[in-house]
Amino acid sequence: MRLILLGPPGAGKGTQAKMLKEKFQIPQISTGDILRQAVKDNTELGARAKTVMDAGQLVPDDIVIGLIKERIRQGDCKTGLILDGFPRNIAQAEKLSETLQDMNLAIDHVIDLEVDEGEVIERLTGRSTCSECGTMFHRVSRPPKVAGVCDGCGGKLAQRPDDNRETIEERLKVYSESTAPLKEFYSKQGSLKTVEAKGSVEEIFSLVCEMIE
Ligand code: AP5
């Protein structure tokens, strides 16, 4: 199964992608995670991406398309994949289709997680992430047992630099200008399914699974 998770910042793409990865045993490919790892590792790519990410803008298409092409050709993607945060605009979606076609593959489902702006701001300003294993927490909906410490691995929890109000607003603007048009793009191809992503993480997961099984 090949699946794209669409939705604004904070819609729950990463949360749902991790659960789908466990259930279906297929890799989660998050361009945001790949880019954040490059920033953490101080690579040349990380240095180029950091300023753009901190400003809430999109990293140039040639960089992310290159990353994705390389990643989906790896052996673990043979049985399927979950794309989380890619594509982000029409140009990326077209390149993805071309790349998959060259491999005789196609996307089976595009799930759009819909949430309103107020909920996005609440989710992102309350989010913290483990700097070791990447597990996500939320001040209200999923608080860690010990403040600032990951329940799973004991790593230190940190807030993402782009999870401040000003940058969240910029990310939402970029989403509506560049990413939201993908809904029409995939709807025309007949692969778009929309999930009202309000409610608990588990409720949303059930709805997503119903749509793809
Ligand atoms: P990326 O990492 O992709 O960030 P995003 O799209 O802004 O999405 P988020 O990771 O913020 O949110 P999410 O939808 O995954 O929600 P989550 O599950 O974490 O991209 C970051 C940056 O990288 C971009 O701005 C750009 O610069 C660059 N980039 C990445 N991909 C790119 C591309 N393809 N092209 C160009 N540039 C690219 O949940 C959020 C919070 O809510 C968590 O605390 C969670 O616990 C909580 N939560 C989740 N579900 C629920 C629920 N149902 N109820 C209550 N709380 C919930």
PDB file of N, CA, C and O in Angstrom, residues 31-98:
ATOM      1  N   THR A  31       9.404  14.094   5.108  1.00  0.00           N
ATOM      2  CA  THR A  31      10.452  15.019   4.641  1.00  0.00           C
ATOM      3  C   THR A  31      10.862  15.960   5.774  1.00  0.00           C
ATOM      4  O   THR A  31      12.026  16.328   5.889  1.00  0.00           O
ATOM      5  N   GLY A  32       9.896  16.329   6.623  1.00  0.00           N
ATOM      6  CA  GLY A  32      10.234  17.193   7.767  1.00  0.00           C
ATOM      7  C   GLY A  32      11.254  16.514   8.676  1.00  0.00           C
ATOM      8  O   GLY A  32      12.250  17.128   9.076  1.00  0.00           O
ATOM      9  N   ASP A  33      11.035  15.228   8.985  1.00  0.00           N
ATOM     10  CA  ASP A  33      11.972  14.490   9.853  1.00  0.00           C
ATOM     11  C   ASP A  33      13.351  14.369   9.193  1.00  0.00           C
ATOM     12  O   ASP A  33      14.381  14.520   9.849  1.00  0.00           O
ATOM     13  N   ILE A  34      13.360  14.082   7.880  1.00  0.00           N
ATOM     14  CA  ILE A  34      14.648  13.936   7.170  1.00  0.00           C
ATOM     15  C   ILE A  34      15.413  15.264   7.231  1.00  0.00           C
ATOM     16  O   ILE A  34      16.613  15.300   7.518  1.00  0.00           O
ATOM     17  N   LEU A  35      14.688  16.358   7.001  1.00  0.00           N
ATOM     18  CA  LEU A  35      15.350  17.677   7.006  1.00  0.00           C
ATOM     19  C   LEU A  35      15.817  18.056   8.415  1.00  0.00           C
ATOM     20  O   LEU A  35      16.920  18.567   8.589  1.00  0.00           O
ATOM     21  N   ARG A  36      14.990  17.750   9.425  1.00  0.00           N
ATOM     22  CA  ARG A  36      15.400  18.068  10.814  1.00  0.00           C
ATOM     23  C   ARG A  36      16.628  17.251  11.212  1.00  0.00           C
ATOM     24  O   ARG A  36      17.506  17.738  11.918  1.00  0.00           O
ATOM     25  N   GLN A  37      16.700  16.004  10.735  1.00  0.00           N
ATOM     26  CA  GLN A  37      17.873  15.181  11.041  1.00  0.00           C
ATOM     27  C   GLN A  37      19.122  15.796  10.397  1.00  0.00           C
ATOM     28  O   GLN A  37      20.195  15.835  11.007  1.00  0.00           O
ATOM     29  N   ALA A  38      18.961  16.307   9.169  1.00  0.00           N
ATOM     30  CA  ALA A  38      20.096  16.938   8.477  1.00  0.00           C
ATOM     31  C   ALA A  38      20.559  18.191   9.235  1.00  0.00           C
ATOM     32  O   ALA A  38      21.760  18.459   9.338  1.00  0.00           O
ATOM     33  N   VAL A  39      19.591  18.926   9.789  1.00  0.00           N
ATOM     34  CA  VAL A  39      19.950  20.124  10.584  1.00  0.00           C
ATOM     35  C   VAL A  39      20.717  19.678  11.834  1.00  0.00           C
ATOM     36  O   VAL A  39      21.787  20.221  12.160  1.00  0.00           O
ATOM     37  N   LYS A  40      20.202  18.629  12.493  1.00  0.00           N
ATOM     38  CA  LYS A  40      20.829  18.116  13.719  1.00  0.00           C
ATOM     39  C   LYS A  40      22.254  17.623  13.436  1.00  0.00           C
ATOM     40  O   LYS A  40      23.171  17.827  14.241  1.00  0.00           O
ATOM     41  N   ASP A  41      22.434  16.977  12.272  1.00  0.00           N
ATOM     42  CA  ASP A  41      23.745  16.420  11.912  1.00  0.00           C
ATOM     43  C   ASP A  41      24.694  17.470  11.340  1.00  0.00           C
ATOM     44  O   ASP A  41      25.815  17.132  10.944  1.00  0.00           O
ATOM     45  N   ASN A  42      24.188  18.713  11.221  1.00  0.00           N
ATOM     46  CA  ASN A  42      25.032  19.805  10.713  1.00  0.00           C
ATOM     47  C   ASN A  42      25.557  19.566   9.306  1.00  0.00           C
ATOM     48  O   ASN A  42      26.703  19.915   9.002  1.00  0.00           O
ATOM     49  N   THR A  43      24.748  18.928   8.465  1.00  0.00           N
ATOM     50  CA  THR A  43      25.210  18.672   7.091  1.00  0.00           C
ATOM     51  C   THR A  43      24.999  19.944   6.258  1.00  0.00           C
ATOM     52  O   THR A  43      24.322  20.887   6.687  1.00  0.00           O
ATOM     53  N   GLU A  44      25.547  19.907   5.038  1.00  0.00           N
ATOM     54  CA  GLU A  44      25.391  21.057   4.139  1.00  0.00           C
ATOM     55  C   GLU A  44      23.897  21.261   3.826  1.00  0.00           C
ATOM     56  O   GLU A  44      23.393  22.385   3.827  1.00  0.00           O
ATOM     57  N   LEU A  45      23.200  20.139   3.598  1.00  0.00           N
ATOM     58  CA  LEU A  45      21.760  20.206   3.337  1.00  0.00           C
ATOM     59  C   LEU A  45      21.038  20.837   4.541  1.00  0.00           C
ATOM     60  O   LEU A  45      20.178  21.704   4.387  1.00  0.00           O
ATOM     61  N   GLY A  46      21.421  20.390   5.742  1.00  0.00           N
ATOM     62  CA  GLY A  46      20.810  20.917   6.964  1.00  0.00           C
ATOM     63  C   GLY A  46      21.005  22.419   7.072  1.00  0.00           C
ATOM     64  O   GLY A  46      20.071  23.153   7.423  1.00  0.00           O
ATOM     65  N   ALA A  47      22.190  22.884   6.739  1.00  0.00           N
ATOM     66  CA  ALA A  47      22.480  24.319   6.832  1.00  0.00           C
ATOM     67  C   ALA A  47      21.610  25.092   5.849  1.00  0.00           C
ATOM     68  O   ALA A  47      21.081  26.161   6.172  1.00  0.00           O
ATOM     69  N   ARG A  48      21.394  24.521   4.653  1.00  0.00           N
ATOM     70  CA  ARG A  48      20.555  25.204   3.649  1.00  0.00           C
ATOM     71  C   ARG A  48      19.084  25.212   4.089  1.00  0.00           C
ATOM     72  O   ARG A  48      18.361  26.176   3.867  1.00  0.00           O
ATOM     73  N   ALA A  49      18.676  24.101   4.712  1.00  0.00           N
ATOM     74  CA  ALA A  49      17.253  23.957   5.058  1.00  0.00           C
ATOM     75  C   ALA A  49      16.851  24.759   6.308  1.00  0.00           C
ATOM     76  O   ALA A  49      15.725  25.239   6.400  1.00  0.00           O
ATOM     77  N   LYS A  50      17.765  24.902   7.249  1.00  0.00           N
ATOM     78  CA  LYS A  50      17.396  25.432   8.576  1.00  0.00           C
ATOM     79  C   LYS A  50      16.715  26.813   8.521  1.00  0.00           C
ATOM     80  O   LYS A  50      15.650  27.007   9.090  1.00  0.00           O
ATOM     81  N   THR A  51      17.334  27.736   7.797  1.00  0.00           N
ATOM     82  CA  THR A  51      16.782  29.092   7.769  1.00  0.00           C
ATOM     83  C   THR A  51      15.376  29.088   7.182  1.00  0.00           C
ATOM     84  O   THR A  51      14.477  29.774   7.677  1.00  0.00           O
ATOM     85  N   VAL A  52      15.208  28.286   6.128  1.00  0.00           N
ATOM     86  CA  VAL A  52      13.901  28.230   5.459  1.00  0.00           C
ATOM     87  C   VAL A  52      12.859  27.625   6.397  1.00  0.00           C
ATOM     88  O   VAL A  52      11.738  28.130   6.531  1.00  0.00           O
ATOM     89  N   MET A  53      13.227  26.531   7.076  1.00  0.00           N
ATOM     90  CA  MET A  53      12.282  25.867   7.981  1.00  0.00           C
ATOM     91  C   MET A  53      11.929  26.765   9.158  1.00  0.00           C
ATOM     92  O   MET A  53      10.771  26.858   9.561  1.00  0.00           O
ATOM     93  N   ASP A  54      12.931  27.439   9.716  1.00  0.00           N
ATOM     94  CA  ASP A  54      12.671  28.308  10.865  1.00  0.00           C
ATOM     95  C   ASP A  54      11.749  29.475  10.490  1.00  0.00           C
ATOM     96  O   ASP A  54      11.070  30.039  11.338  1.00  0.00           O
ATOM     97  N   ALA A  55      11.738  29.815   9.189  1.00  0.00           N
ATOM     98  CA  ALA A  55      10.871  30.914   8.732  1.00  0.00           C
ATOM     99  C   ALA A  55       9.485  30.398   8.319  1.00  0.00           C
ATOM    100  O   ALA A  55       8.614  31.184   7.951  1.00  0.00           O
ATOM    101  N   GLY A  56       9.292  29.070   8.361  1.00  0.00           N
ATOM    102  CA  GLY A  56       7.989  28.499   8.008  1.00  0.00           C
ATOM    103  C   GLY A  56       7.752  28.404   6.513  1.00  0.00           C
ATOM    104  O   GLY A  56       6.627  28.194   6.065  1.00  0.00           O
ATOM    105  N   GLN A  57       8.816  28.551   5.730  1.00  0.00           N
ATOM    106  CA  GLN A  57       8.692  28.477   4.264  1.00  0.00           C
ATOM    107  C   GLN A  57       8.999  27.057   3.781  1.00  0.00           C
ATOM    108  O   GLN A  57       9.504  26.240   4.554  1.00  0.00           O
ATOM    109  N   LEU A  58       8.759  26.803   2.495  1.00  0.00           N
ATOM    110  CA  LEU A  58       9.075  25.485   1.949  1.00  0.00           C
ATOM    111  C   LEU A  58      10.531  25.442   1.484  1.00  0.00           C
ATOM    112  O   LEU A  58      11.010  26.376   0.833  1.00  0.00           O
ATOM    113  N   VAL A  59      11.199  24.352   1.786  1.00  0.00           N
ATOM    114  CA  VAL A  59      12.557  24.096   1.305  1.00  0.00           C
ATOM    115  C   VAL A  59      12.443  23.907  -0.226  1.00  0.00           C
ATOM    116  O   VAL A  59      11.457  23.338  -0.704  1.00  0.00           O
ATOM    117  N   PRO A  60      13.425  24.406  -0.998  1.00  0.00           N
ATOM    118  CA  PRO A  60      13.293  24.327  -2.464  1.00  0.00           C
ATOM    119  C   PRO A  60      12.970  22.919  -2.982  1.00  0.00           C
ATOM    120  O   PRO A  60      13.477  21.917  -2.460  1.00  0.00           O
ATOM    121  N   ASP A  61      12.145  22.886  -4.022  1.00  0.00           N
ATOM    122  CA  ASP A  61      11.664  21.616  -4.585  1.00  0.00           C
ATOM    123  C   ASP A  61      12.805  20.678  -4.982  1.00  0.00           C
ATOM    124  O   ASP A  61      12.714  19.474  -4.753  1.00  0.00           O
ATOM    125  N   ASP A  62      13.867  21.230  -5.611  1.00  0.00           N
ATOM    126  CA  ASP A  62      14.928  20.325  -6.094  1.00  0.00           C
ATOM    127  C   ASP A  62      15.532  19.531  -4.937  1.00  0.00           C
ATOM    128  O   ASP A  62      15.857  18.352  -5.073  1.00  0.00           O
ATOM    129  N   ILE A  63      15.632  20.148  -3.767  1.00  0.00           N
ATOM    130  CA  ILE A  63      16.217  19.447  -2.602  1.00  0.00           C
ATOM    131  C   ILE A  63      15.292  18.313  -2.149  1.00  0.00           C
ATOM    132  O   ILE A  63      15.697  17.159  -2.051  1.00  0.00           O
ATOM    133  N   VAL A  64      14.019  18.647  -1.900  1.00  0.00           N
ATOM    134  CA  VAL A  64      13.126  17.618  -1.339  1.00  0.00           C
ATOM    135  C   VAL A  64      12.791  16.526  -2.360  1.00  0.00           C
ATOM    136  O   VAL A  64      12.705  15.352  -2.012  1.00  0.00           O
ATOM    137  N   ILE A  65      12.680  16.908  -3.618  1.00  0.00           N
ATOM    138  CA  ILE A  65      12.384  15.896  -4.643  1.00  0.00           C
ATOM    139  C   ILE A  65      13.565  14.918  -4.737  1.00  0.00           C
ATOM    140  O   ILE A  65      13.377  13.701  -4.803  1.00  0.00           O
ATOM    141  N   GLY A  66      14.777  15.456  -4.693  1.00  0.00           N
ATOM    142  CA  GLY A  66      15.971  14.603  -4.709  1.00  0.00           C
ATOM    143  C   GLY A  66      15.974  13.626  -3.540  1.00  0.00           C
ATOM    144  O   GLY A  66      16.240  12.427  -3.703  1.00  0.00           O
ATOM    145  N   LEU A  67      15.623  14.155  -2.354  1.00  0.00           N
ATOM    146  CA  LEU A  67      15.590  13.303  -1.149  1.00  0.00           C
ATOM    147  C   LEU A  67      14.576  12.169  -1.301  1.00  0.00           C
ATOM    148  O   LEU A  67      14.850  11.015  -0.972  1.00  0.00           O
ATOM    149  N   ILE A  68      13.397  12.535  -1.788  1.00  0.00           N
ATOM    150  CA  ILE A  68      12.315  11.549  -1.910  1.00  0.00           C
ATOM    151  C   ILE A  68      12.641  10.486  -2.964  1.00  0.00           C
ATOM    152  O   ILE A  68      12.445   9.295  -2.736  1.00  0.00           O
ATOM    153  N   LYS A  69      13.185  10.931  -4.103  1.00  0.00           N
ATOM    154  CA  LYS A  69      13.516   9.963  -5.164  1.00  0.00           C
ATOM    155  C   LYS A  69      14.492   8.917  -4.631  1.00  0.00           C
ATOM    156  O   LYS A  69      14.342   7.730  -4.876  1.00  0.00           O
ATOM    157  N   GLU A  70      15.482   9.388  -3.901  1.00  0.00           N
ATOM    158  CA  GLU A  70      16.488   8.476  -3.355  1.00  0.00           C
ATOM    159  C   GLU A  70      15.843   7.530  -2.328  1.00  0.00           C
ATOM    160  O   GLU A  70      16.075   6.332  -2.335  1.00  0.00           O
ATOM    161  N   ARG A  71      14.970   8.107  -1.487  1.00  0.00           N
ATOM    162  CA  ARG A  71      14.381   7.305  -0.399  1.00  0.00           C
ATOM    163  C   ARG A  71      13.432   6.227  -0.916  1.00  0.00           C
ATOM    164  O   ARG A  71      13.451   5.096  -0.438  1.00  0.00           O
ATOM    165  N   ILE A  72      12.593   6.580  -1.912  1.00  0.00           N
ATOM    166  CA  ILE A  72      11.592   5.572  -2.305  1.00  0.00           C
ATOM    167  C   ILE A  72      12.181   4.461  -3.172  1.00  0.00           C
ATOM    168  O   ILE A  72      11.535   3.451  -3.412  1.00  0.00           O
ATOM    169  N   ARG A  73      13.432   4.651  -3.578  1.00  0.00           N
ATOM    170  CA  ARG A  73      14.089   3.571  -4.335  1.00  0.00           C
ATOM    171  C   ARG A  73      14.755   2.564  -3.389  1.00  0.00           C
ATOM    172  O   ARG A  73      15.267   1.551  -3.832  1.00  0.00           O
ATOM    173  N   GLN A  74      14.724   2.842  -2.092  1.00  0.00           N
ATOM    174  CA  GLN A  74      15.354   1.903  -1.153  1.00  0.00           C
ATOM    175  C   GLN A  74      14.468   0.661  -0.955  1.00  0.00           C
ATOM    176  O   GLN A  74      13.244   0.743  -1.085  1.00  0.00           O
ATOM    177  N   GLY A  75      15.120  -0.444  -0.648  1.00  0.00           N
ATOM    178  CA  GLY A  75      14.463  -1.751  -0.597  1.00  0.00           C
ATOM    179  C   GLY A  75      13.240  -1.837   0.302  1.00  0.00           C
ATOM    180  O   GLY A  75      12.271  -2.514  -0.032  1.00  0.00           O
ATOM    181  N   ASP A  76      13.265  -1.131   1.430  1.00  0.00           N
ATOM    182  CA  ASP A  76      12.142  -1.273   2.372  1.00  0.00           C
ATOM    183  C   ASP A  76      10.846  -0.666   1.830  1.00  0.00           C
ATOM    184  O   ASP A  76       9.772  -0.900   2.383  1.00  0.00           O
ATOM    185  N   CYS A  77      10.923   0.113   0.743  1.00  0.00           N
ATOM    186  CA  CYS A  77       9.706   0.723   0.178  1.00  0.00           C
ATOM    187  C   CYS A  77       9.031  -0.199  -0.844  1.00  0.00           C
ATOM    188  O   CYS A  77       8.003   0.174  -1.424  1.00  0.00           O
ATOM    189  N   LYS A  78       9.599  -1.377  -1.059  1.00  0.00           N
ATOM    190  CA  LYS A  78       9.024  -2.287  -2.066  1.00  0.00           C
ATOM    191  C   LYS A  78       7.607  -2.710  -1.692  1.00  0.00           C
ATOM    192  O   LYS A  78       6.744  -2.845  -2.536  1.00  0.00           O
ATOM    193  N   THR A  79       7.363  -2.897  -0.368  1.00  0.00           N
ATOM    194  CA  THR A  79       6.044  -3.387   0.050  1.00  0.00           C
ATOM    195  C   THR A  79       5.044  -2.247   0.262  1.00  0.00           C
ATOM    196  O   THR A  79       3.853  -2.493   0.418  1.00  0.00           O
ATOM    197  N   GLY A  80       5.515  -1.024   0.291  1.00  0.00           N
ATOM    198  CA  GLY A  80       4.612   0.104   0.482  1.00  0.00           C
ATOM    199  C   GLY A  80       5.306   1.258   1.155  1.00  0.00           C
ATOM    200  O   GLY A  80       6.485   1.171   1.506  1.00  0.00           O
ATOM    201  N   LEU A  81       4.574   2.365   1.331  1.00  0.00           N
ATOM    202  CA  LEU A  81       5.153   3.529   2.019  1.00  0.00           C
ATOM    203  C   LEU A  81       4.055   4.495   2.448  1.00  0.00           C
ATOM    204  O   LEU A  81       2.952   4.477   1.888  1.00  0.00           O
ATOM    205  N   ILE A  82       4.400   5.283   3.452  1.00  0.00           N
ATOM    206  CA  ILE A  82       3.488   6.330   3.934  1.00  0.00           C
ATOM    207  C   ILE A  82       4.228   7.646   3.788  1.00  0.00           C
ATOM    208  O   ILE A  82       5.265   7.858   4.436  1.00  0.00           O
ATOM    209  N   LEU A  83       3.738   8.524   2.930  1.00  0.00           N
ATOM    210  CA  LEU A  83       4.380   9.828   2.750  1.00  0.00           C
ATOM    211  C   LEU A  83       3.719  10.841   3.669  1.00  0.00           C
ATOM    212  O   LEU A  83       2.501  11.054   3.610  1.00  0.00           O
ATOM    213  N   ASP A  84       4.523  11.450   4.534  1.00  0.00           N
ATOM    214  CA  ASP A  84       4.027  12.386   5.549  1.00  0.00           C
ATOM    215  C   ASP A  84       4.749  13.722   5.328  1.00  0.00           C
ATOM    216  O   ASP A  84       5.931  13.837   5.603  1.00  0.00           O
ATOM    217  N   GLY A  85       4.019  14.688   4.752  1.00  0.00           N
ATOM    218  CA  GLY A  85       4.646  16.003   4.501  1.00  0.00           C
ATOM    219  C   GLY A  85       5.202  16.145   3.098  1.00  0.00           C
ATOM    220  O   GLY A  85       5.834  17.146   2.793  1.00  0.00           O
ATOM    221  N   PHE A  86       4.970  15.196   2.265  1.00  0.00           N
ATOM    222  CA  PHE A  86       5.366  15.253   0.853  1.00  0.00           C
ATOM    223  C   PHE A  86       4.277  14.550   0.051  1.00  0.00           C
ATOM    224  O   PHE A  86       3.861  13.464   0.438  1.00  0.00           O
ATOM    225  N   PRO A  87       3.829  15.102  -1.074  1.00  0.00           N
ATOM    226  CA  PRO A  87       4.221  16.370  -1.666  1.00  0.00           C
ATOM    227  C   PRO A  87       3.598  17.578  -0.970  1.00  0.00           C
ATOM    228  O   PRO A  87       2.600  17.448  -0.261  1.00  0.00           O
ATOM    229  N   ARG A  88       4.184  18.738  -1.224  1.00  0.00           N
ATOM    230  CA  ARG A  88       3.762  19.990  -0.581  1.00  0.00           C
ATOM    231  C   ARG A  88       3.233  20.993  -1.585  1.00  0.00           C
ATOM    232  O   ARG A  88       2.771  22.054  -1.222  1.00  0.00           O
ATOM    233  N   ASN A  89       3.388  20.697  -2.861  1.00  0.00           N
ATOM    234  CA  ASN A  89       2.859  21.575  -3.916  1.00  0.00           C
ATOM    235  C   ASN A  89       2.687  20.730  -5.190  1.00  0.00           C
ATOM    236  O   ASN A  89       3.077  19.556  -5.219  1.00  0.00           O
ATOM    237  N   ILE A  90       2.091  21.359  -6.204  1.00  0.00           N
ATOM    238  CA  ILE A  90       1.777  20.606  -7.432  1.00  0.00           C
ATOM    239  C   ILE A  90       3.052  20.089  -8.106  1.00  0.00           C
ATOM    240  O   ILE A  90       3.091  18.949  -8.572  1.00  0.00           O
ATOM    241  N   ALA A  91       4.103  20.911  -8.134  1.00  0.00           N
ATOM    242  CA  ALA A  91       5.347  20.485  -8.803  1.00  0.00           C
ATOM    243  C   ALA A  91       5.884  19.208  -8.145  1.00  0.00           C
ATOM    244  O   ALA A  91       6.306  18.278  -8.835  1.00  0.00           O
ATOM    245  N   GLN A  92       5.855  19.167  -6.821  1.00  0.00           N
ATOM    246  CA  GLN A  92       6.334  17.966  -6.110  1.00  0.00           C
ATOM    247  C   GLN A  92       5.438  16.764  -6.423  1.00  0.00           C
ATOM    248  O   GLN A  92       5.916  15.635  -6.602  1.00  0.00           O
ATOM    249  N   ALA A  93       4.117  16.997  -6.492  1.00  0.00           N
ATOM    250  CA  ALA A  93       3.178  15.890  -6.760  1.00  0.00           C
ATOM    251  C   ALA A  93       3.414  15.325  -8.157  1.00  0.00           C
ATOM    252  O   ALA A  93       3.375  14.104  -8.368  1.00  0.00           O
ATOM    253  N   GLU A  94       3.678  16.222  -9.112  1.00  0.00           N
ATOM    254  CA  GLU A  94       3.922  15.740 -10.482  1.00  0.00           C
ATOM    255  C   GLU A  94       5.206  14.920 -10.553  1.00  0.00           C
ATOM    256  O   GLU A  94       5.251  13.873 -11.199  1.00  0.00           O
ATOM    257  N   LYS A  95       6.245  15.385  -9.887  1.00  0.00           N
ATOM    258  CA  LYS A  95       7.519  14.640  -9.886  1.00  0.00           C
ATOM    259  C   LYS A  95       7.348  13.288  -9.203  1.00  0.00           C
ATOM    260  O   LYS A  95       7.934  12.285  -9.604  1.00  0.00           O
ATOM    261  N   LEU A  96       6.534  13.269  -8.139  1.00  0.00           N
ATOM    262  CA  LEU A  96       6.288  11.997  -7.441  1.00  0.00           C
ATOM    263  C   LEU A  96       5.604  11.004  -8.384  1.00  0.00           C
ATOM    264  O   LEU A  96       6.010   9.843  -8.473  1.00  0.00           O
ATOM    265  N   SER A  97       4.565  11.472  -9.094  1.00  0.00           N
ATOM    266  CA  SER A  97       3.861  10.582 -10.035  1.00  0.00           C
ATOM    267  C   SER A  97       4.833  10.041 -11.074  1.00  0.00           C
ATOM    268  O   SER A  97       4.822   8.832 -11.363  1.00  0.00           O
ATOM    269  N   GLU A  98       5.669  10.920 -11.619  1.00  0.00           N
ATOM    270  CA  GLU A  98       6.649  10.491 -12.646  1.00  0.00           C
ATOM    271  C   GLU A  98       7.592   9.423 -12.102  1.00  0.00           C
ATOM    272  O   GLU A  98       7.832   8.401 -12.730  1.00  0.00           O
TER     273      GLU A  98
END
